[in-house]
Short mmCIF file of C-alpha atoms in Angstrom, two decimals:
data_model
loop_
_atom_site.label_atom_id
_atom_site.label_comp_id
_atom_site.label_asym_id
_atom_site.label_seq_id
_atom_site.Cartn_x
_atom_site.Cartn_y
_atom_site.Cartn_z
CA UNK I 1 91.21 63.30 104.30
CA UNK I 2 89.86 61.67 101.15
CA UNK I 3 92.92 59.34 100.93
CA UNK I 4 92.54 58.29 104.56
CA UNK I 5 88.85 57.53 104.14
CA UNK I 6 89.43 55.54 100.99
CA UNK I 7 92.17 53.45 102.64
CA UNK I 8 90.73 52.81 106.11
CA UNK I 9 87.09 53.76 105.69
CA UNK I 10 84.10 51.36 105.89
CA UNK I 11 83.68 48.86 103.10
CA UNK I 12 80.39 50.12 101.70
CA UNK I 13 78.96 49.98 98.22
CA UNK I 14 79.91 53.44 96.94
CA UNK I 15 83.48 52.96 98.28
CA UNK I 16 83.80 49.74 96.28
CA UNK I 17 82.67 51.61 93.18
CA UNK I 18 85.19 54.36 93.81
CA UNK I 19 87.97 51.80 94.21
CA UNK I 20 86.92 50.16 90.99
CA UNK I 21 87.09 53.53 89.24
CA UNK I 22 90.54 54.14 90.75
CA UNK I 23 91.78 50.73 89.63
CA UNK I 24 90.51 51.45 86.12
CA UNK I 25 92.44 54.71 86.10
CA UNK I 26 95.57 53.00 87.44
CA UNK I 27 95.49 50.40 84.66
CA UNK I 28 95.98 53.19 82.13
CA UNK I 29 99.21 54.31 83.76
CA UNK I 30 102.61 53.08 82.48
CA UNK I 31 103.77 49.90 84.20
CA UNK I 32 107.18 51.47 84.83
CA UNK I 33 105.54 53.83 87.36
CA UNK I 34 104.93 50.90 89.72
CA UNK I 35 108.44 49.41 89.57
CA UNK I 36 109.53 46.07 91.06
CA UNK I 37 110.65 45.50 94.65
CA UNK I 38 114.32 45.21 95.49
CA UNK I 39 115.81 46.45 92.20
CA UNK I 40 118.77 48.77 92.29
CA UNK I 41 117.25 50.67 89.40
CA UNK I 42 114.54 52.11 91.75
CA UNK I 43 117.10 54.20 93.63
CA UNK I 44 118.08 55.94 90.39
CA UNK I 45 114.44 56.98 89.70
CA UNK I 46 113.72 59.81 92.12
CA UNK I 47 110.79 61.00 89.99
CA UNK I 48 108.95 57.67 90.14
CA UNK I 49 106.84 56.24 92.91
CA UNK I 50 108.58 53.92 95.41
CA UNK I 51 108.86 50.31 94.30
CA UNK I 52 106.67 49.21 97.14
CA UNK I 53 103.66 51.12 95.71
CA UNK I 54 100.90 48.80 94.57
CA UNK I 55 98.30 49.46 91.86
CA UNK I 56 95.54 49.48 94.48
CA UNK I 57 97.22 52.30 96.37
CA UNK I 58 97.72 54.26 93.15
CA UNK I 59 94.05 53.82 92.35
CA UNK I 60 93.06 55.11 95.78
CA UNK I 61 95.22 58.17 95.35
CA UNK I 62 93.78 58.87 91.88
CA UNK I 63 90.27 58.52 93.25
CA UNK I 64 91.06 60.94 96.09
CA UNK I 65 92.48 63.44 93.63
CA UNK I 66 89.35 63.15 91.50
CA UNK I 67 87.15 63.67 94.55
CA UNK I 68 89.16 66.73 95.60
CA UNK I 69 88.82 68.16 92.10
CA UNK I 70 85.06 67.66 92.16
CA UNK I 71 84.94 69.23 95.61
CA UNK I 72 86.84 72.30 94.39
CA UNK I 73 84.54 72.64 91.39
CA UNK I 74 81.46 72.41 93.62
CA UNK I 75 82.91 74.96 96.06
CA UNK I 76 83.76 77.28 93.18
CA UNK I 77 80.23 77.06 91.83
CA UNK I 78 78.80 77.76 95.27
CA UNK I 79 81.10 80.76 95.75
CA UNK I 80 80.21 82.07 92.30
CA UNK I 81 76.54 81.72 93.10
CA UNK I 82 76.99 83.51 96.44
CA UNK I 83 78.89 86.40 94.85
CA UNK I 84 76.31 86.79 92.08
CA UNK I 85 73.47 86.77 94.61
CA UNK I 86 75.24 89.28 96.87
CA UNK I 87 76.04 91.68 94.01
CA UNK I 88 72.63 91.51 92.34
CA UNK I 89 71.32 94.54 94.33
CA UNK I 90 74.45 96.47 93.35
CA UNK I 91 73.89 95.68 89.68
CA UNK I 92 70.27 96.76 90.03
CA UNK I 93 71.43 100.02 91.63
CA UNK I 94 73.93 100.57 88.82
CA UNK I 95 71.26 100.07 86.17
CA UNK I 96 68.93 102.43 88.02
CA UNK I 97 71.61 105.15 88.10
CA UNK I 98 72.39 104.65 84.41
CA UNK I 99 68.74 105.13 83.45
CA UNK I 100 68.25 108.33 85.46
CA UNK I 101 67.38 111.55 83.74
CA UNK I 102 69.80 114.45 83.72
CA UNK I 103 69.88 116.47 86.97
CA UNK I 104 68.04 113.72 88.87
CA UNK I 105 69.94 113.88 92.17
CA UNK I 106 67.50 111.99 94.39
CA UNK I 107 69.18 109.71 96.97
CA UNK I 108 70.02 106.12 96.04
CA UNK I 109 68.13 103.47 98.12
CA UNK I 110 70.59 101.56 100.29
CA UNK I 111 68.34 99.16 102.22
CA UNK I 112 68.68 96.28 99.73
CA UNK I 113 72.47 96.58 99.43
CA UNK I 114 74.94 94.47 101.41
CA UNK I 115 75.82 95.91 104.79
CA UNK I 116 79.44 96.40 103.74
CA UNK I 117 78.43 98.67 100.85
CA UNK I 118 75.86 100.78 102.68
CA UNK I 119 78.39 103.29 104.18
CA UNK I 120 79.76 103.94 100.67
CA UNK I 121 76.29 104.62 99.24
CA UNK I 122 75.34 106.76 102.23
CA UNK I 123 78.39 108.96 101.61
CA UNK I 124 77.44 109.10 97.94
CA UNK I 125 73.91 110.19 98.88
CA UNK I 126 75.30 112.93 101.13
CA UNK I 127 77.36 114.18 98.19
CA UNK I 128 74.23 114.17 96.01
CA UNK I 129 72.39 116.27 98.60
CA UNK I 130 75.20 118.85 98.62
CA UNK I 131 75.34 118.86 94.83
CA UNK I 132 71.57 119.29 94.58
CA UNK I 133 71.70 122.21 97.01
CA UNK I 134 74.46 123.86 94.96
CA UNK I 135 72.51 123.37 91.74
CA UNK I 136 69.34 124.80 93.30
CA UNK I 137 71.30 127.88 94.36
CA UNK I 138 72.76 128.15 90.86
CA UNK I 139 69.31 127.93 89.26
CA UNK I 140 68.00 130.57 91.65
CA UNK I 141 70.96 132.79 90.88
CA UNK I 142 70.39 132.49 87.13
CA UNK I 143 66.69 133.26 87.54
CA UNK I 144 67.40 136.28 89.75
CA UNK I 145 70.14 137.52 87.43
CA UNK I 146 67.85 137.27 84.41
CA UNK I 147 65.18 139.19 86.29
CA UNK I 148 67.61 141.90 87.42
CA UNK I 149 69.11 142.35 83.95
CA UNK I 150 65.72 142.60 82.24
CA UNK I 151 64.89 146.01 83.78
CA UNK I 152 68.12 147.91 82.94
CA UNK I 153 68.22 146.44 79.43
CA UNK I 154 64.66 147.62 78.84
CA UNK I 155 65.61 151.04 80.22
CA UNK I 156 68.57 151.22 77.84
CA UNK I 157 66.28 150.56 74.91
CA UNK I 158 63.71 153.09 76.12
CA UNK I 159 66.24 155.91 76.65
CA UNK I 160 67.75 155.26 73.22
CA UNK I 161 64.30 155.65 71.65
CA UNK I 162 63.69 158.83 73.66
CA UNK I 163 66.99 160.26 72.41
CA UNK I 164 66.08 159.44 68.81
CA UNK I 165 62.63 161.01 69.17
CA UNK I 166 63.84 164.20 70.87
CA UNK I 167 63.22 167.26 68.73
CA UNK I 168 65.84 169.51 70.33
CA UNK I 169 69.50 169.15 71.19
CA UNK I 170 68.69 169.79 74.85
CA UNK I 171 66.17 166.94 74.83
CA UNK I 172 68.68 164.63 73.16
CA UNK I 173 71.36 165.56 75.69
CA UNK I 174 69.03 164.84 78.59
CA UNK I 175 68.03 161.48 77.10
CA UNK I 176 71.65 160.60 76.39
CA UNK I 177 72.61 161.54 79.95
CA UNK I 178 69.98 159.17 81.32
CA UNK I 179 71.15 156.57 78.83
CA UNK I 180 74.68 156.83 80.22
CA UNK I 181 73.38 156.51 83.79
CA UNK I 182 71.42 153.37 82.92
CA UNK I 183 74.43 152.01 81.02
CA UNK I 184 76.65 152.53 84.07
CA UNK I 185 74.16 150.77 86.35
CA UNK I 186 73.89 147.89 83.89
CA UNK I 187 77.67 147.62 83.65
CA UNK I 188 77.97 147.60 87.44
CA UNK I 189 75.24 144.96 87.74
CA UNK I 190 76.90 142.72 85.14
CA UNK I 191 80.25 143.16 86.89
CA UNK I 192 78.78 142.15 90.25
CA UNK I 193 77.01 139.16 88.74
CA UNK I 194 80.27 137.98 87.19
CA UNK I 195 82.09 138.49 90.50
CA UNK I 196 79.40 136.47 92.27
CA UNK I 197 79.66 133.64 89.74
CA UNK I 198 83.46 133.57 89.97
CA UNK I 199 83.37 133.66 93.75
CA UNK I 200 80.92 130.75 93.98
CA UNK I 201 82.99 128.77 91.46
CA UNK I 202 86.15 129.39 93.48
CA UNK I 203 87.97 130.98 90.52
CA UNK I 204 89.47 133.72 92.69
CA UNK I 205 90.99 131.28 95.16
CA UNK I 206 94.40 131.06 93.53
CA UNK I 207 96.37 131.51 96.74
CA UNK I 208 96.82 134.01 99.55
CA UNK I 209 99.63 136.48 100.05
CA UNK I 210 100.47 139.39 102.36
CA UNK I 211 98.71 142.60 101.30
CA UNK I 212 98.81 146.15 102.66
CA UNK I 213 95.17 147.21 103.00
CA UNK I 214 96.09 150.90 103.00
CA UNK I 215 97.71 150.63 99.55
CA UNK I 216 94.66 148.83 98.12
CA UNK I 217 92.27 151.36 99.67
CA UNK I 218 94.19 154.25 98.08
CA UNK I 219 94.01 152.64 94.65
CA UNK I 220 90.27 152.01 94.93
CA UNK I 221 89.54 155.53 96.25
CA UNK I 222 91.32 156.92 93.17
CA UNK I 223 89.12 154.75 90.93
CA UNK I 224 85.91 156.11 92.48
CA UNK I 225 86.55 159.84 92.46
CA UNK I 226 84.59 160.37 89.23
CA UNK I 227 81.55 158.51 90.59
CA UNK I 228 81.82 160.47 93.85
CA UNK I 229 82.11 163.75 91.95
CA UNK I 230 78.81 163.07 90.14
CA UNK I 231 77.06 163.05 93.54
CA UNK I 232 79.25 165.83 94.93
CA UNK I 233 80.42 163.31 97.52
CA UNK I 234 83.61 163.70 99.52
CA UNK I 235 85.78 160.57 99.80
CA UNK I 236 88.16 160.37 102.77
CA UNK I 237 90.71 157.71 103.62
CA UNK I 238 92.10 157.33 107.13
CA UNK I 239 94.26 154.70 108.74
CA UNK I 240 97.71 153.21 108.70
CA UNK I 241 99.60 150.42 107.00
CA UNK I 242 97.87 147.12 107.76
CA UNK I 243 99.14 143.76 106.56
CA UNK I 244 96.63 141.04 105.79
CA UNK I 245 97.27 137.58 104.34
CA UNK I 246 94.42 137.24 101.87
CA UNK I 247 93.27 136.65 98.32
CA UNK I 248 94.07 140.03 96.66
CA UNK I 249 91.31 139.73 94.05
CA UNK I 250 88.61 139.00 96.60
CA UNK I 251 89.71 141.77 98.97
CA UNK I 252 89.71 144.20 96.04
CA UNK I 253 86.12 143.18 95.21
CA UNK I 254 85.13 143.59 98.88
CA UNK I 255 86.52 147.13 99.16
CA UNK I 256 85.11 148.21 95.79
CA UNK I 257 81.63 147.08 96.77
CA UNK I 258 81.84 148.81 100.14
CA UNK I 259 82.84 152.12 98.55
CA UNK I 260 80.31 151.80 95.72
CA UNK I 261 77.50 151.00 98.17
CA UNK I 262 78.39 153.94 100.41
CA UNK I 263 78.48 156.42 97.51
CA UNK I 264 75.18 155.20 96.08
CA UNK I 265 73.28 155.25 99.36
CA UNK I 266 74.87 158.31 100.91
CA UNK I 267 73.40 161.81 100.60
CA UNK I 268 74.17 163.98 97.58
CA UNK I 269 76.89 166.34 98.74
CA UNK I 270 77.65 164.04 101.65
CA UNK I 271 80.77 162.33 102.91
CA UNK I 272 82.11 158.78 102.78
CA UNK I 273 84.98 157.79 105.04
CA UNK I 274 87.05 154.64 104.52
CA UNK I 275 89.40 153.55 107.27
CA UNK I 276 91.81 150.64 107.68
CA UNK I 277 94.23 149.59 110.40
CA UNK I 278 94.52 147.33 113.40
CA UNK I 279 91.78 146.86 115.97
CA UNK I 280 92.77 145.69 119.44
CA UNK I 281 90.58 143.01 120.95
CA UNK I 282 92.03 141.84 124.25
CA UNK I 283 95.71 141.05 123.70
CA UNK I 284 95.35 140.59 119.95
CA UNK I 285 95.49 142.96 117.00
CA UNK I 286 93.01 142.35 114.19
CA UNK I 287 93.28 143.80 110.64
CA UNK I 288 90.18 145.91 110.07
CA UNK I 289 88.31 147.76 107.33
CA UNK I 290 85.59 150.29 108.14
CA UNK I 291 83.40 152.53 105.98
CA UNK I 292 80.90 155.18 107.01
CA UNK I 293 78.39 157.28 105.10
CA UNK I 294 75.94 159.97 106.16
CA UNK I 295 72.93 158.64 104.25
CA UNK I 296 69.57 157.55 105.64
CA UNK I 297 71.11 154.48 107.25
CA UNK I 298 69.62 151.04 107.75
CA UNK I 299 67.11 150.10 110.43
CA UNK I 300 68.54 147.81 113.10
CA UNK I 301 66.04 145.04 112.35
CA UNK I 302 67.03 145.07 108.67
CA UNK I 303 70.83 145.05 109.01
CA UNK I 304 71.10 141.29 108.81
CA UNK I 305 68.91 141.04 105.71
CA UNK I 306 70.95 143.51 103.64
CA UNK I 307 73.62 140.83 103.16
CA UNK I 308 71.13 138.61 101.34
CA UNK I 309 71.50 138.59 97.59
CA UNK I 310 69.16 141.00 95.72
CA UNK I 311 67.83 142.49 98.95
CA UNK I 312 67.37 146.27 98.97
CA UNK I 313 66.93 148.21 102.19
CA UNK I 314 63.57 149.90 102.48
CA UNK I 315 64.89 153.38 103.22
CA UNK I 316 67.75 153.33 100.75
CA UNK I 317 68.28 156.40 98.64
CA UNK I 318 69.97 155.52 95.36
CA UNK I 319 69.43 152.54 93.15
CA UNK I 320 71.63 149.56 93.79
CA UNK I 321 71.60 146.02 92.49
CA UNK I 322 71.28 144.31 95.86
CA UNK I 323 74.39 142.23 95.17
CA UNK I 324 77.27 144.29 96.57
CA UNK I 325 76.83 143.51 100.26
CA UNK I 326 76.14 139.83 99.55
CA UNK I 327 79.56 139.72 97.86
CA UNK I 328 81.08 141.43 100.91
CA UNK I 329 79.53 138.84 103.22
CA UNK I 330 80.72 135.91 101.07
CA UNK I 331 84.30 137.20 100.86
CA UNK I 332 84.38 137.92 104.58
CA UNK I 333 83.23 134.37 105.26
CA UNK I 334 85.96 132.99 102.98
CA UNK I 335 88.53 134.90 105.05
CA UNK I 336 86.96 133.94 108.39
CA UNK I 337 86.22 137.60 109.08
CA UNK I 338 83.28 139.03 111.01
CA UNK I 339 81.06 141.93 109.91
CA UNK I 340 79.84 144.54 112.39
CA UNK I 341 77.21 147.15 111.53
CA UNK I 342 76.04 150.31 113.22
CA UNK I 343 75.22 153.97 112.74
CA UNK I 344 77.47 156.48 111.05
CA UNK I 345 78.92 159.68 112.56
CA UNK I 346 76.52 161.53 114.82
CA UNK I 347 74.13 158.54 114.87
CA UNK I 348 73.37 159.20 111.21
CA UNK I 349 74.05 157.14 108.15
CA UNK I 350 75.50 153.65 108.17
CA UNK I 351 78.75 152.13 109.35
CA UNK I 352 80.11 148.75 108.34
CA UNK I 353 83.26 147.17 109.79
CA UNK I 354 85.03 144.01 108.61
CA UNK I 355 87.29 142.49 111.29
CA UNK I 356 89.74 139.85 110.10
CA UNK I 357 91.33 137.11 112.24
CA UNK I 358 94.34 138.22 114.25
CA UNK I 359 97.64 137.80 112.44
CA UNK I 360 99.73 139.78 114.91
CA UNK I 361 99.71 139.31 118.64
CA UNK I 362 100.92 141.01 121.72
CA UNK I 363 102.06 144.61 121.55
CA UNK I 364 101.25 147.05 118.80
#
């Protein structure tokens, strides 16, 4: 377009100046580039301009090339300016994020950013909200754990001092017996806190595999016979082989907490019954775990709250940590299972049933 305008355009002042500049540039070119008309030597010079090319035409072409170069430079500067202006809010946002204090997870303002970048920042803000919620839960967990550990640790210290101060062997034995009880409760609390931390961190989620619930229940019942004997509690296991595809570690934690909770809150000299098998719902068979005790039970209006961490039922006999059933609820949720609660045998005590998603269909 520049060449056409320079050749056929109007003869105005600035065009004359441009032609003069082109002619000046052409005069600095080798004379051999212009050639002479009609010579046979021109045909043997494919790299040179045709012999009919005149210096004026060469000047016009050089001027057009110069104008195109200037145009490209101007366009480049304009594009650079546009990019810098468009990215200035992003740079400001980057500097604001870099200067934030640790744990400052407030949302990033997106109104001043280019429209194309706003969806990215909105997704980033949603991630910050989830991260802030997780950190708040973690802080609350640490605060609750510190509060729960303070009491048993103080009791350990107190019972040790009582044992040292006892003047008779009988008094020392009684103090040492209480010391062992407090130590066991503290150990159980620490174990549940560690299980909760691992569960929330996803450390147990190393894969799922088929597991016979009856075999696991037998192993756990054997582990709890000493604890049951201390309360003169009878442990029964009923059911049949029941395959469940699950995380073995998490299911082991779930069953252990169910049995421990039932022994602690059942009556002294009472009975705890653990049952596993398949539960038919319509045409489907669901793997199921159920435990019953004959303790004071849980009021109907409080049965939902007992799955909240550190909650203790008002009528509970026995001293628990308030963590066991929250672990049960979390593991059941991870396995897409439902929890059903009710009364124990003879409308006494407490019954809890965990129903897993159907993995077998049809007849059974």
